[in-house]
Coordinates of C-alpha atoms and ligand atoms in Angstrom, one line a residue:
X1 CA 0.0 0.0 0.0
X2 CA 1.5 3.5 -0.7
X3 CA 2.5 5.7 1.6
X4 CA 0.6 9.2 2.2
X5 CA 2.4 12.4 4.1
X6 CA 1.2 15.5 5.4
X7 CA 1.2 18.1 8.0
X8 CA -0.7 21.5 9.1
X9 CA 1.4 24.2 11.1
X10 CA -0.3 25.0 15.1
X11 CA 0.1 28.2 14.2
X12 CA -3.7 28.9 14.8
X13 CA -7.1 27.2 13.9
X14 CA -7.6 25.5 10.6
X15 CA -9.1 27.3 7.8
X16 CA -11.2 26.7 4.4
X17 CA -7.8 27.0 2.9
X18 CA -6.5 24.2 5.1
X19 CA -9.8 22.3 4.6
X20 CA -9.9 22.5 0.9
X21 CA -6.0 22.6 0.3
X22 CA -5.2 19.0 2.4
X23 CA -7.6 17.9 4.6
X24 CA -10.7 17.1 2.1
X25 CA -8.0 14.9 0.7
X26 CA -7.0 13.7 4.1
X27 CA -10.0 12.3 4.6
X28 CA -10.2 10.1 1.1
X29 CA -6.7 9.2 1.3
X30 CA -7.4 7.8 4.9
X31 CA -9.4 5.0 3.3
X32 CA -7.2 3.7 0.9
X33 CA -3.8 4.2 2.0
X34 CA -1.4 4.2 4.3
X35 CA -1.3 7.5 5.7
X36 CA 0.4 9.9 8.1
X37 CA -1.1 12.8 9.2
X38 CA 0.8 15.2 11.5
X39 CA 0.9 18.5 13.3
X40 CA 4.4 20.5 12.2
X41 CA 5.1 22.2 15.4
X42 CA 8.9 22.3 14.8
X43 CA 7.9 24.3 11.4
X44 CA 5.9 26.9 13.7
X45 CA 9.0 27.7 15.5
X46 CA 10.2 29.1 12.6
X47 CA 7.8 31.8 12.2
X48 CA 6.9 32.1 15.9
X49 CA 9.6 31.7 17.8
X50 CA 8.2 32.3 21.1
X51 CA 5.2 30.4 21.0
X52 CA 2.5 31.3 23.7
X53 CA 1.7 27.2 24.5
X54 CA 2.9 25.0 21.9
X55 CA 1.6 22.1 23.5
X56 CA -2.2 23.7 23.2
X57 CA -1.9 24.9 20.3
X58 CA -0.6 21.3 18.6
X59 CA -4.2 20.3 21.0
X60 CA -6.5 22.9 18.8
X61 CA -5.4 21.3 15.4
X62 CA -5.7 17.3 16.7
X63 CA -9.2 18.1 17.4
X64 CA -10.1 20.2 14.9
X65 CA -8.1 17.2 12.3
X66 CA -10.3 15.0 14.5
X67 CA -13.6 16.7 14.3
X68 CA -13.0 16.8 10.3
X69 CA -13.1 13.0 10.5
X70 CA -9.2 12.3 10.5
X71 CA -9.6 8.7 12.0
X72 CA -7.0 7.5 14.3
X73 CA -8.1 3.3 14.0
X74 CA -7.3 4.5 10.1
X75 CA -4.2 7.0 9.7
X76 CA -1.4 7.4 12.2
X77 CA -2.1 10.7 13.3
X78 CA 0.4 12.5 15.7
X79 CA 2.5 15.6 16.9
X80 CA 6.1 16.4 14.9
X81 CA 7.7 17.2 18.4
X82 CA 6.7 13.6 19.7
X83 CA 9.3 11.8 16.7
X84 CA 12.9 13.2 17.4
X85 CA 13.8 10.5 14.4
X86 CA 12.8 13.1 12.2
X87 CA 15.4 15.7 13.9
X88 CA 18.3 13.0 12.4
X89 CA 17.3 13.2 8.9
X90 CA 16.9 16.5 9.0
X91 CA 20.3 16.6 10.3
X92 CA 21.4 14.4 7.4
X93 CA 20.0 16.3 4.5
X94 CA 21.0 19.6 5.9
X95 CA 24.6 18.3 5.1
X96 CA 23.6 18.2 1.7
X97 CA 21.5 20.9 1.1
X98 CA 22.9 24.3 -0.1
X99 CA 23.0 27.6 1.5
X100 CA 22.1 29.6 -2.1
X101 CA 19.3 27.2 -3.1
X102 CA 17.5 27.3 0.2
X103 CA 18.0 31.4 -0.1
X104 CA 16.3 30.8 -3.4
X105 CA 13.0 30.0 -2.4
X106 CA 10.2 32.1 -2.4
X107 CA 8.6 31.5 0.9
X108 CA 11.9 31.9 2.7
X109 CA 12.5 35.0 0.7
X110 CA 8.8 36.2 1.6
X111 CA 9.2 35.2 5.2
X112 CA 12.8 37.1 5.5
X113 CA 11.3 40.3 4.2
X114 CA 8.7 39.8 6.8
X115 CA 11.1 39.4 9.8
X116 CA 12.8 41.9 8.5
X117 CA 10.2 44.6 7.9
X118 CA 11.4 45.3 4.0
X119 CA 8.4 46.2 2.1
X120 CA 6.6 43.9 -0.6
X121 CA 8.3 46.4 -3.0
X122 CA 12.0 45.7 -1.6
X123 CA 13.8 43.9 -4.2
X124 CA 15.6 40.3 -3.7
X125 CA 18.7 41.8 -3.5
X126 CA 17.3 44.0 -0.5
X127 CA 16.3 41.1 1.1
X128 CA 19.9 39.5 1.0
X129 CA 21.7 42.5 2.1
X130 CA 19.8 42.9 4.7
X131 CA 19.9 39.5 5.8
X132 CA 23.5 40.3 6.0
X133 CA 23.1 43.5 8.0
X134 CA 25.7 44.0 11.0
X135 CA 22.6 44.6 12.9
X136 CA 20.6 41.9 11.5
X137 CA 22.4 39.1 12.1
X138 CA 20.1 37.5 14.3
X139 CA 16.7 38.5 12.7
X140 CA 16.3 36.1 10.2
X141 CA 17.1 31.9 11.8
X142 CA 18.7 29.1 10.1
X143 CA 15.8 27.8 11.1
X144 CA 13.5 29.1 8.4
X145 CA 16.5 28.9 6.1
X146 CA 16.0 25.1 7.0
X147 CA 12.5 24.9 6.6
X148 CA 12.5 23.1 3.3
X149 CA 14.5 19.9 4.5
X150 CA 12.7 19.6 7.6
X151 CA 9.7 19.3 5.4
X152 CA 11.5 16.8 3.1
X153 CA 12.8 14.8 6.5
X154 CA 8.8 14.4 7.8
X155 CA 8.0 13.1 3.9
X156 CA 11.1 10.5 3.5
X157 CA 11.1 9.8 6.9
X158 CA 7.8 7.5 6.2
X159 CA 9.0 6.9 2.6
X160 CA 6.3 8.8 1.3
X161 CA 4.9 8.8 -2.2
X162 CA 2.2 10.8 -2.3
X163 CA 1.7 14.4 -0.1
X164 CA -1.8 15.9 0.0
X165 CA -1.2 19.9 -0.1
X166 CA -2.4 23.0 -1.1
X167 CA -0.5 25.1 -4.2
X168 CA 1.2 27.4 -2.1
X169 CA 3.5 24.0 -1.3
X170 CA 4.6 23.4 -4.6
X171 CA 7.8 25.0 -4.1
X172 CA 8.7 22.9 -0.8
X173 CA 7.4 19.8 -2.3
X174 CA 10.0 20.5 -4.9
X175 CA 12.8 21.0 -3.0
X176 CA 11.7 17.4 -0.9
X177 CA 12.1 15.5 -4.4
X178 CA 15.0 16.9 -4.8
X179 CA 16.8 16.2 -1.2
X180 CA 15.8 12.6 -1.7
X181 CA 16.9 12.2 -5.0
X182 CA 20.2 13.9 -3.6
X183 CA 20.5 11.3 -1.0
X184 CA 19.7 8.3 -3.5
X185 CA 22.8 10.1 -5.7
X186 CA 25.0 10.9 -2.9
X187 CA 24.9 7.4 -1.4
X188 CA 24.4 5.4 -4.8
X189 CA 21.5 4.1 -3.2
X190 CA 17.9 4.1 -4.8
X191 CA 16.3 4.1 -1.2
X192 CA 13.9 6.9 -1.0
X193 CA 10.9 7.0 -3.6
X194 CA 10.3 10.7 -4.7
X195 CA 7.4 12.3 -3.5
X196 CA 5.1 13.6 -5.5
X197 CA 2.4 16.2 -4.5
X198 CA -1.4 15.1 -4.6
X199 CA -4.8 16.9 -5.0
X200 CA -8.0 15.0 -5.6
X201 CA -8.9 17.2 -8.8
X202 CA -7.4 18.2 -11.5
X203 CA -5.5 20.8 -10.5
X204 CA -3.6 21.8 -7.2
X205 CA -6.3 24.1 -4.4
X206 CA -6.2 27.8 -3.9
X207 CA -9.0 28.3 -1.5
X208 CA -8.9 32.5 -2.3
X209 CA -9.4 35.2 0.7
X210 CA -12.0 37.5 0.2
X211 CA -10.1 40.6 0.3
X212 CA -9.3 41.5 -3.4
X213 CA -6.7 39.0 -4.0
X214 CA -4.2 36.3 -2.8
X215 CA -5.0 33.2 -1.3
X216 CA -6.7 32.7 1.7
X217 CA -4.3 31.9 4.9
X218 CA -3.5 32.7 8.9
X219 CA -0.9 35.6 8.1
X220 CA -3.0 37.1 5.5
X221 CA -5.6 38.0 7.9
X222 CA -8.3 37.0 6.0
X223 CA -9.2 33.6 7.0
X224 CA -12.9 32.1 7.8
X225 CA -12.3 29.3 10.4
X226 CA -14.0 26.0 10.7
X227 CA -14.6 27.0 14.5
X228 CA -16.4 30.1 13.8
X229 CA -19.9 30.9 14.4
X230 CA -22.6 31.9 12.0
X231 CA -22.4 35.5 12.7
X232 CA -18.7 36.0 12.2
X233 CA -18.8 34.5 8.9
X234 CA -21.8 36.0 7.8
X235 CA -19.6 39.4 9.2
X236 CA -16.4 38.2 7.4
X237 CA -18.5 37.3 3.8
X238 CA -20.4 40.5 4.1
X239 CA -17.2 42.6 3.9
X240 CA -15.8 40.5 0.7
X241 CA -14.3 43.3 -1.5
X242 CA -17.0 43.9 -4.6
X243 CA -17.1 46.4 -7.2
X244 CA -20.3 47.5 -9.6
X245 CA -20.8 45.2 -11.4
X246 CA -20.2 44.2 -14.9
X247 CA -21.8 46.3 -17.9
X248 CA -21.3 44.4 -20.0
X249 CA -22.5 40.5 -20.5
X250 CA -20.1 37.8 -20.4
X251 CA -17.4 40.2 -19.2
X252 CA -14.0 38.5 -17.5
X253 CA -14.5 38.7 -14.0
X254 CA -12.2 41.2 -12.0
X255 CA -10.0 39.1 -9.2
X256 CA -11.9 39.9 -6.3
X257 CA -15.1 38.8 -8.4
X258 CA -13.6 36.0 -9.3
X259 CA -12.4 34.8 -5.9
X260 CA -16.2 35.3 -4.2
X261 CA -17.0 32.9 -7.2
X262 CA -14.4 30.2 -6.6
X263 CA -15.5 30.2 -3.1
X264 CA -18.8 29.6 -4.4
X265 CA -17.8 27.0 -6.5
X266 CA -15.9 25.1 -3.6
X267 CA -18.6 25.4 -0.9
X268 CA -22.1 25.4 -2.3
X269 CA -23.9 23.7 -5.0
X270 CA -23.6 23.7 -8.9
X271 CA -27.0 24.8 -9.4
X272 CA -26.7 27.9 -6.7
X273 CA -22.8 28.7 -8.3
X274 CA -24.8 28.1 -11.9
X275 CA -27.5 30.9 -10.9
X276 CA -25.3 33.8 -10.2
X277 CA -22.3 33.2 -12.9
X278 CA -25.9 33.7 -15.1
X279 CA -26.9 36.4 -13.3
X280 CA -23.4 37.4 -13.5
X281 CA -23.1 37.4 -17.1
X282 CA -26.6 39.0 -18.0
X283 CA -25.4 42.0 -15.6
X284 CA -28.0 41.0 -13.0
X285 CA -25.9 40.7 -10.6
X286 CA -26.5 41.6 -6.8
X287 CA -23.5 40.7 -5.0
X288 CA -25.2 41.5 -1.7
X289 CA -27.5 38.5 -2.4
X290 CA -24.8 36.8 -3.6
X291 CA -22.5 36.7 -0.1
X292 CA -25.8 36.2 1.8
X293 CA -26.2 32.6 0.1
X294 CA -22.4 32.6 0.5
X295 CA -21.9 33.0 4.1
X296 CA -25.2 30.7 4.4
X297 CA -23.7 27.7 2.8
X298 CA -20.3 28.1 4.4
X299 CA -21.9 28.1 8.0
X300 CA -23.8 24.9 7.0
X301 CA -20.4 23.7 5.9
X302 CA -18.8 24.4 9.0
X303 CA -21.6 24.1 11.8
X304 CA -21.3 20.4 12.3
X305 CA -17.7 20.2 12.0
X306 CA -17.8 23.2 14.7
X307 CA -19.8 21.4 17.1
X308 CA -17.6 18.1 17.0
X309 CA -14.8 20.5 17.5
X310 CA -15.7 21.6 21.0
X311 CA -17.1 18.2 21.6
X312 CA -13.6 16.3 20.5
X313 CA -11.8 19.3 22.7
X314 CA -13.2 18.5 25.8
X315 CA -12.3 15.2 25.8
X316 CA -8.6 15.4 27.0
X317 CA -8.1 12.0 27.8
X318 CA -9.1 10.6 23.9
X319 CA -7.0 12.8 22.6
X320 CA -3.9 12.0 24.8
X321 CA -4.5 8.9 24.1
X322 CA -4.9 9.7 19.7
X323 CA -1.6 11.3 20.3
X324 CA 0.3 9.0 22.5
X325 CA -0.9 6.3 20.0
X326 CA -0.1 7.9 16.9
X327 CA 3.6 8.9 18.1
X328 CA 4.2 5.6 19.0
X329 CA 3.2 4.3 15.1
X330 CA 5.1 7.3 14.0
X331 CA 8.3 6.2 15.6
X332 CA 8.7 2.5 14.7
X333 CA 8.0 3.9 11.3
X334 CA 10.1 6.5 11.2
X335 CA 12.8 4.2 13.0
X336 CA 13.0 1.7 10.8
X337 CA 13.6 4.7 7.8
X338 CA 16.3 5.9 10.2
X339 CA 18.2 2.8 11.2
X340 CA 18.5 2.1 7.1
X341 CA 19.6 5.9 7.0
X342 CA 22.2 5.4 9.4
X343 CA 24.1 2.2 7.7
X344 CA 23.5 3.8 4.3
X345 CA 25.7 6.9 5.3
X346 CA 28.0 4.5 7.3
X347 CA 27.1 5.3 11.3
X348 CA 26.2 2.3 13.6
X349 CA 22.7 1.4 13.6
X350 CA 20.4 1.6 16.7
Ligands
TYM401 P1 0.4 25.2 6.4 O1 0.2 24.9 7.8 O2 0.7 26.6 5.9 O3 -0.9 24.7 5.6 C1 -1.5 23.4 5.7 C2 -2.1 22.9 4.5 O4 -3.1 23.8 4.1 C3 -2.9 24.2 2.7 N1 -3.4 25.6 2.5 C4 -4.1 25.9 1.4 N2 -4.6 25.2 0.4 C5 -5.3 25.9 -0.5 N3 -5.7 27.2 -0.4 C6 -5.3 27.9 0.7 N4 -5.6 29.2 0.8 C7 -4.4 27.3 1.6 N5 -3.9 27.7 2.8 C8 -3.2 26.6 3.3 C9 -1.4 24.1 2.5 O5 -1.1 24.0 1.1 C10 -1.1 22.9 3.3 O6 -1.3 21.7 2.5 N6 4.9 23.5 5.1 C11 3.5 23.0 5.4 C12 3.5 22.1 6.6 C13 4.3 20.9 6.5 C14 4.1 19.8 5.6 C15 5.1 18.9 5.9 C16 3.1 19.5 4.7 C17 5.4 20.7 7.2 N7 5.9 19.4 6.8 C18 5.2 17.7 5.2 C19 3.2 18.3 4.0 C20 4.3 17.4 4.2 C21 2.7 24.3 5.8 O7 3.2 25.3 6.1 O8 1.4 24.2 5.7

């Protein structure tokens, strides 16, 4: 049976774009192979380096992957943090990765100019020199430089094949073929299988945000949670960024249009999406009407996955014992990966 990989950063609750991106997938993948579903708490330490309660916030994500219908009797489901095998591969890989092409990648090049307050505007080679700034030096962490072969460690570790994401991951799914084909050249070995990433349509998921443009996501501030109630996402819908309307029929749709549409498209039915592209396109359109049926079929969406949520959350003991569990299936897996690891490169195995 092949071998499924993913994870979710605790770096807040899950989202439509988490939903839609990986965890609908999640959830058919569970059925038919052999899957590992994990919380990346390492990762959020890159980004939030002092972490209010990591341990809660790794809590928040197991139920809310729980109230989704992650099954623990049918994936191994556990925390990043509880399998220190991983930190050895990492470890491994980092010895063959290189400085310039993890500089190279756009999220750590979007992250950096983050950390280090330089303007969308600021060009690349702003972003380097400042990363080299005298007074910088400790503003942007290897740590994020890393980020990529941590990801590719938590993929090979299991021997991974296939890795349910979103599109924002192509570039770090990328990087993981390439550190384990790197390992298979390095050692003359043809041990790891090369990942590949994996939606269930046609095309990788950009689950939009409703604010004009971009994708839908925790930083971007513009993210409708599974765990919020009816009124907040009516509120959230409501404020979607509009404009007057086409004048003429069949017009391309603007970005922002086009985004309150492919939201439509992902959460409610043909029929209603069907209605107001037609409306849309004889310049009927009433976009207030619109995000009211919007914000309506989202809450239905989310209401039952809400109320299993809080359910699932109160129950600290099941979802010690999901975690302890899943750690413990995690390991031997991971173990086994390692041990083979260790006499590839030449180092005594456990
Ligand atoms: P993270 O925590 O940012 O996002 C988790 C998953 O949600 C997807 N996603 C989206 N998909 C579509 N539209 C959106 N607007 C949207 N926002 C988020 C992401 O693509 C992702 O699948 N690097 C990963 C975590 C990770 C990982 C891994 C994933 C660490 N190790 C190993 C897979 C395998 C991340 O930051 O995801």
């Amino acid at each position: 049976m092949e071998t499924v990989v993913s994870g979710i950063r605790p770096t807040g609750n899950l989202h439509l774009g988490n939903y839609f991106g990986a965890v609908k997938s999640f959830l058919q993948m569970q059925e038919e192979y052999n899957c590992f579903f994990f919380i990346a708490d390492w990762h959020s330490l890159t980004t939030h380096p002092h972490p209010d309660n990591i341990r809660n916030s790794a809590k928040t994500i197991l139920s809310e992957y729980l109230a989704c219908g992650l099954d623990p009797e049918k994936a191994t489901i556990y925390v990043q943090s509880d399998v220190p095998e991983v930190v050895e591969l990492y470890l491994y890989l980092n010895m063959n990765a290189g400085i310039g092409e993890l500089m190279r990648t756009a999220s750590f090049k979007d992250k950096a100019r983050q950390q280090l307050h330089i303007s969308r505007e600021g060009s690349e080679g702003d972003v380097e020199r400042e990363i080299f700034n005298e007074g910088n030096k400790h503003s942007v962490s290897a740590g994020l430089l890393t980020y990529p072969t941590l990801m590719a460690a938590d993929i090979i570790i299991h021997k991974a094949l296939k890795v349910p994401v979103g599109k924002d991951q192509e570039q770090n799914m990328e990087m993981a073929r390439r550190f384990a084909r790197r390992f298979n050249t390095t050692y003359g070995v043809e041990f790891f299988p090369i990942p590949a990433s994996f939606h269930l349509g046609e095309r990788s998921v950009k689950v939009p945000g409703l604010d004009g443009s971009g994708k839908m996501g925790k930083s971007e501030g513009n993210a409708i949670y599974l765990i919020d109630d009816e009124k907040t996402i009516k509120k959230k819908v409501m404020k979607a960024v509009t404009d007057q309307g086409p004048t003429e029929p069949n017009s391309e749709k603007p970005a922002p249009i086009q985004n309150l549409f492919t939201m439509m498209e992902i959460v409610s039915t043909k029929d209603t999406y069907d209605y107001f592209n037609e409306k849309y396109n004889n310049c009927e359109i009433r976009y207030g009407d619109m995000k009211k049926q919007l914000a309506v079929d989202i809450n239905a969406f989310c209401a039952p996955i809400r109320e299993r949520i809080l359910d699932i959350a109160a129950n600290t003991e099941y979802m010690e014992k999901v975690a302890r569990e899943g750690a413990a299936k995690a390991r031997e897996s991971a173990a086994k990966t390692l041990n083979e690891v260790r006499q590839i490169i030449g180092f005594r195995p456990y």
